[in-house]
Amino acid sequence: MAVVELERLTKLYPGSARPAAEDMSLTIADGEFMVLLGPSGCGKTTTLRMIAGLETISSGTLSIDGTRVNAVPAKDRDIAMVFQSYALYPHMTVKDNMAFGLKRRSVSASEIERRVASVAKILGLDGLLDRKPHALSGGQRQRVALGRAIVRDPKVFLFDEPLSNLDAALRVSTRGEISALHRRLGATMIYVTHDQVEAMTLGTRICIMNGGRIAQVGTPLDVYNNPADTFVAGFLGSPPMNLMAAVSAGDRCVRAGGSVIEVPADRMQPSRSGTALTLGVRPEDMELGEASASGGPGFVGEIVQVERLGAETIVIVQCHDVGRLVTRRPGDARLSVGEMVRLVAPVGAYRVFDQSGLSLQPKRS
Amino acid sequence: MAIVQRTLVLLILSAYTAFAAGPFVWAALLSLRTTTEIHKNQFALPSPAHWEKFPDAWFNSNYAVYFANSLQVVLAAVLILTIVGSMAAHCLARYKFRFNRVIYFVLFSTIIFPPQITIISLFQILVGYGLYNTKLGLILVYVAIQLPLTIYILESFFARLPSDLFDAARMDGYSDWEIFWKVALPIALPAVATTVILNFILLWNEFLFAVVLITDEANRTLPLGIQRFIGDTQEDIGMIATGLMIAIIPVIVVYAFFSEKLIQGMTAGAVK
């Protein structure tokens, strides 16, 4: 069990003008499942590798349980890591792969035997211990990689996109296994992914990264419902939040296209009239109605695409004043391309961002 | 249609096998015949088969000494080449350091020089260091001439090993030295076997450096021993063939022992 603290952690590679990770300040509580989420190249893997001790830290402080570990080699940090490629030793059996780290730590042979057998049983690998990695399926390899980390009983578990090489069905089941494992072990886990579904389903908290910096940290629902900026709003959610160019119409009124929306006080700080803003609304919050219907602010446009996914239908509407808007409707929605519709959302569903993209939502105490 | 195809493939393969194995079979037949018999008819079958030529060559023509010398020189050179070459290749493939590619290029560029260019200077160096006409001198020369090719073959294999493997071993608590011996080298065994076979065959048959750098009868290697049967005006073809057959045995043994790994090494990466 361990608390991991990152204080202004920065990584600048030699010859690179921009840091790969910059000013990362984050505290990961004991037993927490923290997910580092972001697009490719946002610095999440670099951050994980700095925590692991596989990359040197350019500046800032990394502490585990209050002890500064910047200069502590990877082997002495008591951290285990599950790699994207599994990184199983191909010349060793499953059993030897799992025991490899323990042998180096001078654990007795009987204790190694006991631990490997116990973890193999938990992960359903008991019948595969004498096989070599090439004789295993992708899911089995992933479980061996997990087992190799678990047998060491480390302070912290690190996961670097461990599910990205699995097919969709296996990804879902392995995701469930990792979640169950976290509940069972209660260990501190840091998990890197670019997959928002993994982040939302696994994380106690999510740290969303963009361009080497932390964009937002919070619980999955908090970051989804209250994005700190337009990047988070656009990155989380599939389809992502609709973002429209807008201007302040004074106080808490926002004009987007031909509509003026009065945003509730808990969603927006007052702004000066004429200020350029961005208005955001989640696709699931937008209702479709008759184009000729009146009453309340809305956006009229023509349906240009209907994507039927079975359980739901994604509808893309081209509005003449605010551009393309996406809405999520039930699977059996009767809609067709070319139809004129009106999109409306409850005023509480709107999010407002300033010119630099930051949310205008008042900070909660 | 399938039968026609199969027959065609078998015919082509048989023709190629005859082409490739023909000279070997011919030499094997010659090795059981005397030079007088061979001069009468080069392609006749051995009748009777002179098996006594083998002990004769081994005991009376000093082949036992030549064989032992070849074995010592080649095994030592191959052992050094394998260890030093693997370490150098692993280092060049795995670690980023200044002039990494320059060192690699300089090493590799020495392959382009024909051996005749270096032989005079090598002769001078060996005389200068008192290594001329010694097995140690020949071993060092063999290591020097084969090291670039060994590094080239192994480097390309080591470079394909995913860096995650080494990171995982570091997280498991192993030092760079241990990672090389316990992770990198065992995984690279197919490529290492390839270089062992290549180096063994090339050095076992090597003649030019041996003939220039060794003159002492007690230090001669097998290719030099075979040369003894070639005189100024005549040559003992029967005994040359017998010597060839004796010389070829270790190559067959090494190949049989490592061939599976050799094929793995040559096809590594071909399939996922």
XYZ file of C-alpha atoms in Angstrom:
637
model
C 0.000 0.000 0.000
C 1.386 3.402 -0.855
C 0.702 7.039 -1.505
C 2.330 8.314 -4.689
C 2.956 12.042 -4.948
C 4.033 13.885 -8.063
C 5.147 17.432 -7.456
C 5.784 19.540 -10.550
C 7.206 16.482 -12.287
C 8.745 17.343 -15.658
C 10.456 15.305 -18.343
C 12.440 17.039 -21.074
C 14.184 14.720 -23.505
C 17.595 15.868 -24.763
C 17.268 17.755 -28.031
C 13.553 18.268 -27.587
C 12.163 21.788 -27.390
C 8.998 20.856 -25.486
C 8.787 18.737 -22.359
C 7.059 15.385 -22.823
C 5.483 15.881 -19.404
C 5.398 19.222 -17.650
C 4.547 20.412 -14.158
C 2.692 17.253 -13.243
C 1.360 17.659 -9.712
C -0.844 14.845 -8.513
C -1.396 12.864 -5.335
C -2.535 9.274 -5.700
C -4.026 8.019 -2.474
C -3.339 4.691 -0.856
C -5.425 2.021 -2.575
C -6.632 4.390 -5.267
C -7.067 3.373 -8.920
C -5.812 6.395 -10.832
C -6.192 6.429 -14.603
C -3.954 8.645 -16.735
C -6.037 9.335 -19.827
C -5.183 11.277 -22.931
C -4.494 11.091 -26.653
C -1.245 9.672 -28.085
C 1.759 11.822 -27.278
C 0.156 13.597 -24.322
C 2.875 12.395 -21.917
C 0.929 9.794 -19.955
C 3.313 6.901 -20.641
C 6.312 9.151 -19.967
C 4.793 10.035 -16.596
C 4.192 6.358 -15.822
C 7.766 5.494 -16.784
C 9.082 8.240 -14.519
C 7.075 6.758 -11.652
C 8.432 3.307 -12.548
C 12.003 4.559 -12.602
C 12.482 3.696 -16.269
C 12.919 7.366 -17.220
C 14.961 9.940 -15.370
C 13.093 12.936 -13.955
C 14.194 16.285 -15.419
C 12.742 18.333 -12.554
C 10.189 18.043 -9.795
C 9.787 15.517 -7.035
C 8.384 12.012 -6.988
C 7.586 10.559 -3.569
C 6.271 7.179 -2.505
C 4.938 7.060 1.022
C 6.562 10.409 1.734
C 10.049 9.309 0.623
C 11.617 11.088 -2.323
C 12.482 8.415 -4.909
C 13.776 10.515 -7.829
C 17.191 8.850 -7.701
C 16.051 5.400 -6.538
C 16.573 2.748 -9.262
C 13.511 1.002 -10.665
C 14.337 -2.278 -8.919
C 14.371 -0.645 -5.491
C 11.059 1.234 -5.767
C 8.949 -1.833 -5.023
C 6.759 -1.173 -8.040
C 5.467 -3.699 -10.559
C 4.470 -2.830 -14.094
C 2.257 -4.491 -16.690
C 3.373 -3.540 -20.181
C 1.339 -2.923 -23.314
C 3.210 -5.715 -25.122
C 2.994 -7.962 -22.004
C 6.825 -8.203 -22.109
C 6.817 -11.878 -21.187
C 10.202 -13.580 -21.445
C 9.660 -15.861 -24.466
C 12.271 -18.428 -23.449
C 10.729 -19.030 -20.022
C 7.626 -20.938 -18.978
C 4.664 -19.166 -17.391
C 5.906 -20.310 -13.995
C 9.435 -19.015 -14.611
C 8.078 -15.720 -15.920
C 6.138 -15.228 -12.717
C 9.009 -16.366 -10.493
C 11.729 -14.350 -12.276
C 11.376 -11.223 -10.126
C 11.100 -13.206 -6.902
C 14.287 -15.172 -7.609
C 16.228 -11.922 -7.836
C 14.846 -10.860 -4.471
C 16.194 -13.969 -2.800
C 12.771 -15.323 -1.917
C 13.030 -18.979 -0.875
C 12.113 -21.625 -3.465
C 9.219 -22.911 -1.363
C 7.809 -19.399 -0.938
C 8.131 -18.759 -4.705
C 6.308 -22.019 -5.363
C 3.539 -21.085 -2.928
C 3.072 -17.540 -4.268
C 3.118 -18.565 -7.934
C 0.590 -21.342 -7.287
C -1.667 -19.016 -5.333
C -1.639 -16.232 -7.962
C -1.993 -18.742 -10.799
C -5.120 -20.050 -9.115
C -6.591 -16.553 -8.750
C -5.957 -15.799 -12.426
C -6.979 -19.215 -13.740
C -3.469 -20.023 -14.924
C -2.938 -23.197 -12.879
C -3.083 -25.478 -15.907
C -0.734 -23.350 -17.974
C 2.291 -22.986 -15.701
C 4.573 -25.176 -17.831
C 3.679 -23.541 -21.125
C 5.787 -20.936 -22.862
C 4.254 -17.592 -23.862
C 4.031 -18.475 -27.574
C 1.652 -21.296 -26.676
C -0.795 -18.931 -24.956
C -3.642 -16.808 -26.291
C -3.570 -13.009 -25.995
C -5.830 -13.049 -22.951
C -3.753 -15.728 -21.235
C -0.561 -13.775 -21.881
C -2.177 -10.714 -20.393
C -3.089 -12.696 -17.283
C 0.489 -13.983 -16.984
C 1.717 -10.381 -17.165
C -0.739 -9.500 -14.402
C 0.353 -12.526 -12.399
C 3.995 -11.577 -12.713
C 3.163 -8.229 -11.145
C 0.906 -9.661 -8.419
C 3.333 -12.341 -7.129
C 5.797 -9.645 -6.216
C 3.248 -8.067 -3.885
C 4.509 -4.571 -4.705
C 3.541 -1.242 -3.132
C 2.272 0.146 -6.422
C 0.994 -1.427 -9.650
C 1.541 0.372 -12.935
C -0.366 -0.519 -16.105
C 0.703 0.806 -19.499
C -2.254 0.346 -21.870
C -2.481 -3.345 -20.936
C -5.647 -4.060 -22.912
C -4.809 -2.389 -26.194
C -3.574 -5.618 -27.838
C -6.725 -7.584 -27.006
C -9.829 -7.936 -29.137
C -12.981 -6.075 -28.116
C -14.699 -8.938 -26.264
C -11.581 -9.957 -24.366
C -10.926 -6.337 -23.482
C -14.265 -6.102 -21.723
C -13.743 -9.286 -19.702
C -10.121 -8.461 -18.794
C -11.231 -4.971 -17.767
C -13.628 -6.618 -15.331
C -10.827 -8.857 -14.039
C -8.517 -5.899 -13.398
C -11.298 -4.077 -11.587
C -12.020 -7.149 -9.451
C -8.316 -7.511 -8.783
C -8.127 -3.949 -7.526
C -11.013 -4.566 -5.164
C -9.426 -7.790 -3.967
C -5.888 -6.456 -3.463
C -6.808 -2.916 -2.451
C -3.449 -1.814 -3.864
C -2.501 1.560 -5.314
C -2.781 1.273 -9.068
C -1.868 3.722 -11.812
C -3.265 2.889 -15.211
C -2.433 4.539 -18.528
C -4.881 4.402 -21.398
C -6.205 6.400 -24.317
C -9.506 4.526 -24.122
C -12.089 6.588 -22.278
C -14.331 3.568 -21.628
C -11.502 1.882 -19.732
C -10.863 5.103 -17.844
C -14.509 5.637 -16.911
C -15.107 2.031 -15.855
C -11.871 1.366 -13.973
C -10.754 4.612 -12.407
C -11.443 5.790 -8.891
C -10.256 9.073 -10.357
C -9.166 10.051 -13.845
C -6.289 12.375 -14.660
C -6.825 13.715 -18.171
C -3.662 14.885 -19.883
C -3.135 17.126 -22.885
C 0.143 18.283 -24.431
C 2.234 17.030 -21.509
C 0.118 18.751 -18.869
C -2.722 17.763 -16.597
C -5.991 19.070 -18.013
C -8.278 17.836 -15.244
C -8.349 15.391 -12.344
C -11.558 14.043 -10.874
C -13.934 11.149 -10.496
C -15.180 9.683 -13.789
C -18.623 11.271 -13.544
C -17.223 14.598 -12.356
C -14.894 14.986 -15.331
C -17.632 13.820 -17.695
C -20.300 16.151 -16.339
C -18.111 19.115 -15.492
C -15.248 19.278 -17.999
C -12.618 21.844 -17.027
C -12.043 22.937 -20.603
C -13.038 22.327 -24.200
C -10.295 19.700 -24.609
C -11.757 17.520 -21.856
C -15.278 18.195 -23.130
C -14.265 17.108 -26.625
C -12.119 14.169 -25.539
C -14.522 12.468 -23.147
C -17.687 10.970 -24.490
C -18.463 9.154 -27.698
C -19.715 11.023 -29.580
C -18.045 13.945 -27.827
C -19.733 17.069 -26.471
C -21.161 19.422 -29.109
C -19.157 22.651 -29.042
C -20.595 25.802 -30.665
C -19.153 29.261 -31.162
C -21.169 31.724 -29.056
C -21.066 35.230 -27.559
C -22.089 36.533 -24.199
C -25.397 38.365 -24.304
C -24.800 39.856 -20.869
C -24.701 38.383 -17.379
C -25.446 34.649 -17.822
C -27.073 34.822 -21.237
C -25.299 33.224 -24.180
C -26.163 33.730 -27.842
C -25.395 30.816 -30.179
C -26.656 31.211 -33.729
C -30.122 32.648 -33.474
C -30.805 31.353 -29.956
C -30.246 33.063 -26.643
C -29.817 30.674 -23.752
C -30.000 31.703 -20.135
C -27.544 29.458 -18.328
C -28.195 28.654 -14.645
C -25.939 30.318 -12.062
C -24.313 27.011 -11.048
C -23.186 26.501 -14.645
C -21.704 29.875 -15.511
C -20.095 32.891 -13.948
C -21.428 36.238 -15.241
C -19.527 37.550 -18.281
C -19.312 40.843 -20.142
C -21.690 41.248 -23.058
C -20.068 40.584 -26.463
C -17.344 38.306 -25.104
C -16.597 35.358 -27.401
C -17.520 32.065 -25.742
C -17.927 28.375 -26.543
C -21.184 26.648 -25.724
C -21.157 22.919 -25.065
C -23.881 20.313 -24.732
C -23.671 16.515 -24.558
C -25.354 14.605 -27.438
C -27.549 12.645 -25.010
C -28.933 15.917 -23.605
C -30.249 17.101 -26.985
C -33.837 16.299 -27.865
C -35.161 16.219 -31.422
C -38.378 17.924 -32.351
C -40.349 19.256 -35.298
C -38.466 21.961 -37.180
C -41.524 24.173 -37.029
C -42.034 23.711 -33.294
C -41.660 26.841 -31.188
C -40.889 27.597 -27.598
C -37.492 27.871 -25.921
C -34.070 28.162 -27.512
C -33.152 25.567 -30.098
C -31.245 24.894 -33.285
C -32.909 24.066 -36.570
C -31.108 21.966 -39.146
C -31.189 19.094 -41.624
C -30.303 15.508 -40.713
C -27.203 14.620 -42.758
C -26.324 11.253 -41.234
C -28.086 8.539 -39.235
C -25.882 5.870 -37.619
C -27.896 2.957 -36.246
C -25.925 1.114 -33.547
C -28.743 -1.132 -32.361
C -29.238 0.090 -28.796
C -29.007 3.702 -29.900
C -28.979 5.878 -32.988
C -26.455 8.642 -33.567
C -27.960 11.506 -35.556
C -25.855 14.232 -37.129
C -27.670 17.460 -37.906
C -26.284 20.292 -40.023
C -27.584 23.568 -38.549
C -27.352 26.665 -40.679
C -26.220 28.919 -37.801
C -24.073 26.777 -35.434
C -22.720 24.049 -37.730
C -22.916 20.309 -37.088
C -24.583 19.003 -33.941
C -24.750 15.397 -32.841
C -27.516 13.824 -30.825
C -28.011 10.357 -29.405
C -31.469 8.858 -29.811
C -33.006 5.449 -28.985
C -32.230 2.545 -31.285
C -35.684 2.483 -32.811
C -35.879 6.245 -33.534
C -37.649 6.866 -36.862
C -35.427 9.371 -38.576
C -34.107 9.756 -42.062
C -31.487 11.794 -43.862
C -32.796 15.075 -45.295
C -35.421 15.550 -42.607
C -35.540 19.023 -41.027
C -35.481 18.932 -37.227
C -35.123 21.211 -34.237
C -32.596 20.386 -31.489
C -33.288 21.537 -27.962
C -31.679 20.876 -24.596
C -32.626 21.811 -21.026
C -30.730 24.961 -19.991
C -29.053 23.008 -17.182
C -27.373 20.765 -19.746
C -25.344 23.583 -21.296
C -21.677 24.199 -20.413
C -19.946 27.456 -21.190
C -16.252 27.956 -21.887
C -14.282 31.198 -22.255
C -12.197 32.239 -25.237
C -9.193 30.213 -24.035
C -11.381 27.131 -23.683
C -11.604 27.092 -19.857
C -14.919 26.335 -18.213
C -16.886 29.296 -16.825
C -18.591 27.033 -14.326
C -18.173 28.476 -10.797
C -15.729 26.500 -8.633
C -17.510 24.332 -6.098
C -16.397 24.732 -2.507
C -3.511 -31.970 -61.870
C -2.246 -32.302 -58.302
C -0.162 -35.368 -59.275
C 1.419 -33.492 -62.192
C 2.250 -30.594 -59.901
C 3.695 -32.906 -57.260
C 5.785 -34.761 -59.846
C 7.117 -31.488 -61.224
C 8.099 -30.275 -57.765
C 9.768 -33.614 -57.001
C 11.692 -33.476 -60.287
C 12.930 -29.953 -59.615
C 13.898 -30.814 -56.052
C 15.659 -34.007 -57.184
C 17.596 -32.108 -59.842
C 18.635 -29.472 -57.322
C 19.638 -32.123 -54.761
C 21.741 -33.903 -57.386
C 23.353 -30.588 -58.319
C 24.073 -29.653 -54.681
C 25.004 -33.061 -53.290
C 26.653 -34.471 -56.435
C 30.168 -33.118 -55.800
C 29.983 -34.288 -52.184
C 28.968 -37.810 -53.181
C 31.674 -37.868 -55.846
C 34.325 -36.764 -53.318
C 33.009 -39.405 -50.895
C 33.398 -42.094 -53.570
C 36.891 -40.833 -54.470
C 37.899 -41.017 -50.819
C 37.440 -44.807 -50.929
C 39.551 -45.271 -54.068
C 43.300 -45.047 -54.684
C 44.796 -42.381 -56.932
C 45.787 -45.079 -59.484
C 42.183 -46.312 -59.650
C 40.910 -42.750 -60.027
C 43.289 -42.039 -62.910
C 41.912 -45.088 -64.712
C 38.267 -44.014 -64.354
C 37.255 -40.906 -62.452
C 33.599 -41.851 -62.068
C 33.753 -45.522 -61.208
C 32.384 -46.898 -57.956
C 34.894 -47.976 -55.295
C 35.628 -51.643 -55.930
C 36.954 -52.678 -53.544
C 36.331 -49.830 -51.045
C 39.627 -48.788 -49.490
C 38.452 -47.989 -45.950
C 42.043 -48.385 -44.773
C 42.797 -44.989 -46.339
C 41.087 -43.241 -43.414
C 43.306 -44.661 -40.615
C 46.236 -44.257 -42.987
C 45.545 -40.541 -43.408
C 44.818 -40.090 -39.711
C 47.926 -41.872 -38.365
C 50.538 -41.738 -41.132
C 49.808 -38.371 -42.746
C 49.615 -36.353 -39.495
C 45.859 -35.731 -39.878
C 45.314 -36.333 -36.182
C 47.523 -33.312 -35.420
C 45.966 -31.124 -38.090
C 42.495 -32.092 -36.921
C 43.298 -31.315 -33.284
C 44.847 -27.965 -34.291
C 41.838 -27.017 -36.402
C 39.514 -27.993 -33.593
C 41.426 -25.928 -31.018
C 41.789 -22.852 -33.215
C 38.254 -22.845 -34.595
C 36.475 -23.683 -31.334
C 38.398 -21.000 -29.454
C 37.787 -18.417 -32.190
C 34.073 -19.272 -32.437
C 33.688 -19.130 -28.652
C 35.336 -15.697 -28.444
C 33.397 -14.481 -31.499
C 30.105 -15.625 -30.006
C 30.646 -14.006 -26.611
C 32.301 -10.776 -27.760
C 30.064 -10.473 -30.839
C 26.863 -10.972 -28.821
C 27.901 -8.432 -26.213
C 28.920 -5.860 -28.820
C 25.743 -6.427 -30.847
C 23.531 -6.179 -27.760
C 25.285 -2.993 -26.729
C 24.973 -1.379 -30.176
C 21.332 -2.412 -30.530
C 20.159 -1.625 -27.019
C 21.986 1.418 -25.701
C 21.858 4.930 -27.014
C 25.245 6.568 -26.735
C 27.289 9.045 -28.686
C 28.867 7.628 -31.865
C 26.854 4.397 -31.614
C 26.123 4.372 -35.344
C 29.641 5.561 -36.220
C 31.163 2.604 -34.359
C 28.695 0.279 -36.049
C 29.496 1.701 -39.467
C 33.269 1.518 -38.942
C 32.982 -2.101 -37.758
C 30.763 -3.068 -40.630
C 32.771 -1.214 -43.270
C 35.760 -3.511 -42.637
C 33.784 -6.278 -44.363
C 34.409 -4.647 -47.728
C 38.193 -5.184 -47.561
C 39.389 -8.369 -49.274
C 41.633 -10.420 -46.954
C 44.601 -10.037 -49.303
C 44.765 -6.321 -48.396
C 45.223 -6.911 -44.691
C 47.341 -10.031 -44.750
C 50.762 -8.363 -45.049
C 50.092 -5.945 -42.208
C 48.623 -8.759 -40.110
C 51.777 -10.779 -40.768
C 53.922 -7.841 -39.578
C 51.790 -7.335 -36.476
C 51.897 -10.993 -35.503
C 55.681 -11.116 -35.984
C 55.988 -7.937 -33.889
C 53.995 -9.421 -31.033
C 55.654 -12.830 -31.201
C 52.383 -14.426 -32.302
C 53.529 -15.496 -35.760
C 53.347 -19.236 -36.278
C 51.263 -19.719 -33.129
C 47.723 -20.976 -32.726
C 46.916 -18.005 -30.493
C 47.915 -15.619 -33.275
C 45.679 -17.442 -35.754
C 42.776 -17.446 -33.266
C 43.062 -13.665 -32.791
C 43.185 -13.091 -36.552
C 40.130 -15.289 -37.066
C 38.261 -13.371 -34.361
C 39.226 -10.071 -35.971
C 38.149 -11.026 -39.486
C 34.822 -12.582 -38.485
C 33.766 -10.159 -35.728
C 32.179 -7.494 -37.999
C 29.935 -10.018 -39.767
C 29.019 -11.630 -36.437
C 28.077 -8.257 -34.952
C 26.143 -7.332 -38.080
C 24.017 -10.495 -37.973
C 23.422 -10.363 -34.225
C 22.821 -6.598 -34.037
C 19.906 -6.808 -36.437
C 18.404 -9.581 -34.316
C 18.962 -7.832 -30.972
C 17.494 -4.616 -32.393
C 14.224 -6.446 -33.018
C 13.812 -7.447 -29.356
C 11.198 -5.158 -27.780
C 12.626 -2.748 -25.213
C 9.714 -3.592 -22.888
C 11.424 -6.931 -22.202
C 14.472 -5.175 -20.826
C 12.343 -2.700 -18.882
C 10.409 -5.621 -17.378
C 13.676 -7.273 -16.339
C 14.844 -3.989 -14.792
C 11.587 -3.761 -12.844
C 12.157 -7.374 -11.785
C 15.415 -6.220 -10.217
C 18.057 -7.360 -12.690
C 21.217 -5.424 -13.626
C 22.259 -4.757 -17.222
C 24.846 -7.546 -17.009
C 22.280 -10.042 -15.731
C 19.722 -8.922 -18.305
C 22.207 -9.705 -21.086
C 22.916 -13.237 -19.836
C 19.448 -14.163 -18.580
C 17.153 -12.406 -21.064
C 18.840 -11.095 -24.210
C 21.212 -13.976 -24.984
C 18.744 -16.850 -24.428
C 16.179 -15.116 -26.634
C 18.816 -14.505 -29.311
C 19.898 -18.170 -29.399
C 18.588 -18.790 -32.969
C 20.669 -15.875 -34.259
C 23.641 -16.923 -32.139
C 23.377 -20.460 -33.572
C 23.405 -18.968 -37.072
C 26.651 -17.130 -36.381
C 28.170 -20.209 -34.698
C 27.522 -22.323 -37.807
C 28.625 -19.643 -40.241
C 31.815 -18.889 -38.324
C 32.593 -22.547 -37.742
C 32.252 -23.479 -41.414
C 34.101 -20.410 -42.690
C 36.976 -20.771 -40.239
C 37.163 -24.560 -40.515
C 37.738 -24.184 -44.259
C 39.905 -21.060 -43.982
C 43.145 -21.431 -45.925
C 44.669 -18.047 -46.835
C 45.453 -16.710 -43.352
C 46.487 -20.154 -42.136
C 48.935 -20.714 -44.982
C 50.554 -17.296 -44.483
C 50.598 -17.175 -40.687
C 51.405 -20.822 -39.863
C 54.474 -22.627 -41.182
C 55.268 -24.954 -38.298
C 54.102 -28.523 -38.991
C 52.937 -28.905 -35.376
C 50.558 -25.936 -35.683
C 49.098 -26.598 -39.131
C 45.361 -26.789 -39.556
C 43.403 -29.235 -41.737
C 43.220 -27.162 -44.952
C 47.030 -26.907 -44.845
C 47.279 -30.645 -44.220
C 45.266 -31.413 -47.323
C 47.600 -29.175 -49.297
C 50.472 -31.540 -48.448
C 49.086 -34.039 -50.946
C 49.437 -31.528 -53.766
C 52.964 -31.618 -55.125
C 54.654 -29.511 -57.821
C 54.172 -32.084 -60.543
C 51.526 -34.477 -59.248
C 48.811 -34.707 -56.655
C 47.456 -37.598 -54.600
C 43.782 -37.092 -55.433
C 42.688 -40.178 -53.524
C 44.244 -38.982 -50.284
C 42.994 -35.419 -50.847
C 39.449 -36.801 -51.054
C 40.010 -38.882 -47.906
C 41.305 -35.774 -46.128
C 38.290 -33.799 -47.280
C 35.939 -36.414 -45.883
C 37.713 -36.339 -42.534
C 37.600 -32.540 -42.547
C 33.920 -32.388 -43.320
C 32.766 -34.531 -40.371
C 32.865 -31.736 -37.715
C 30.964 -29.402 -40.054
C 28.199 -31.987 -40.433
C 28.117 -32.526 -36.657
C 27.892 -28.778 -35.941
C 25.229 -28.299 -38.581
C 23.149 -31.230 -37.310
C 23.397 -29.885 -33.780
C 22.471 -26.281 -34.568
C 20.427 -26.569 -37.781
C 17.041 -26.226 -36.086
C 18.147 -23.007 -34.387
C 19.749 -21.872 -37.657
C 16.433 -22.175 -39.491
C 14.668 -20.341 -36.646
C 17.298 -17.591 -36.864
C 16.930 -17.215 -40.610
C 13.144 -17.162 -40.497
C 12.774 -15.068 -37.314
C 10.276 -12.308 -37.914
C 8.964 -13.944 -41.071
C 5.809 -15.001 -39.294
C 4.105 -13.354 -36.370
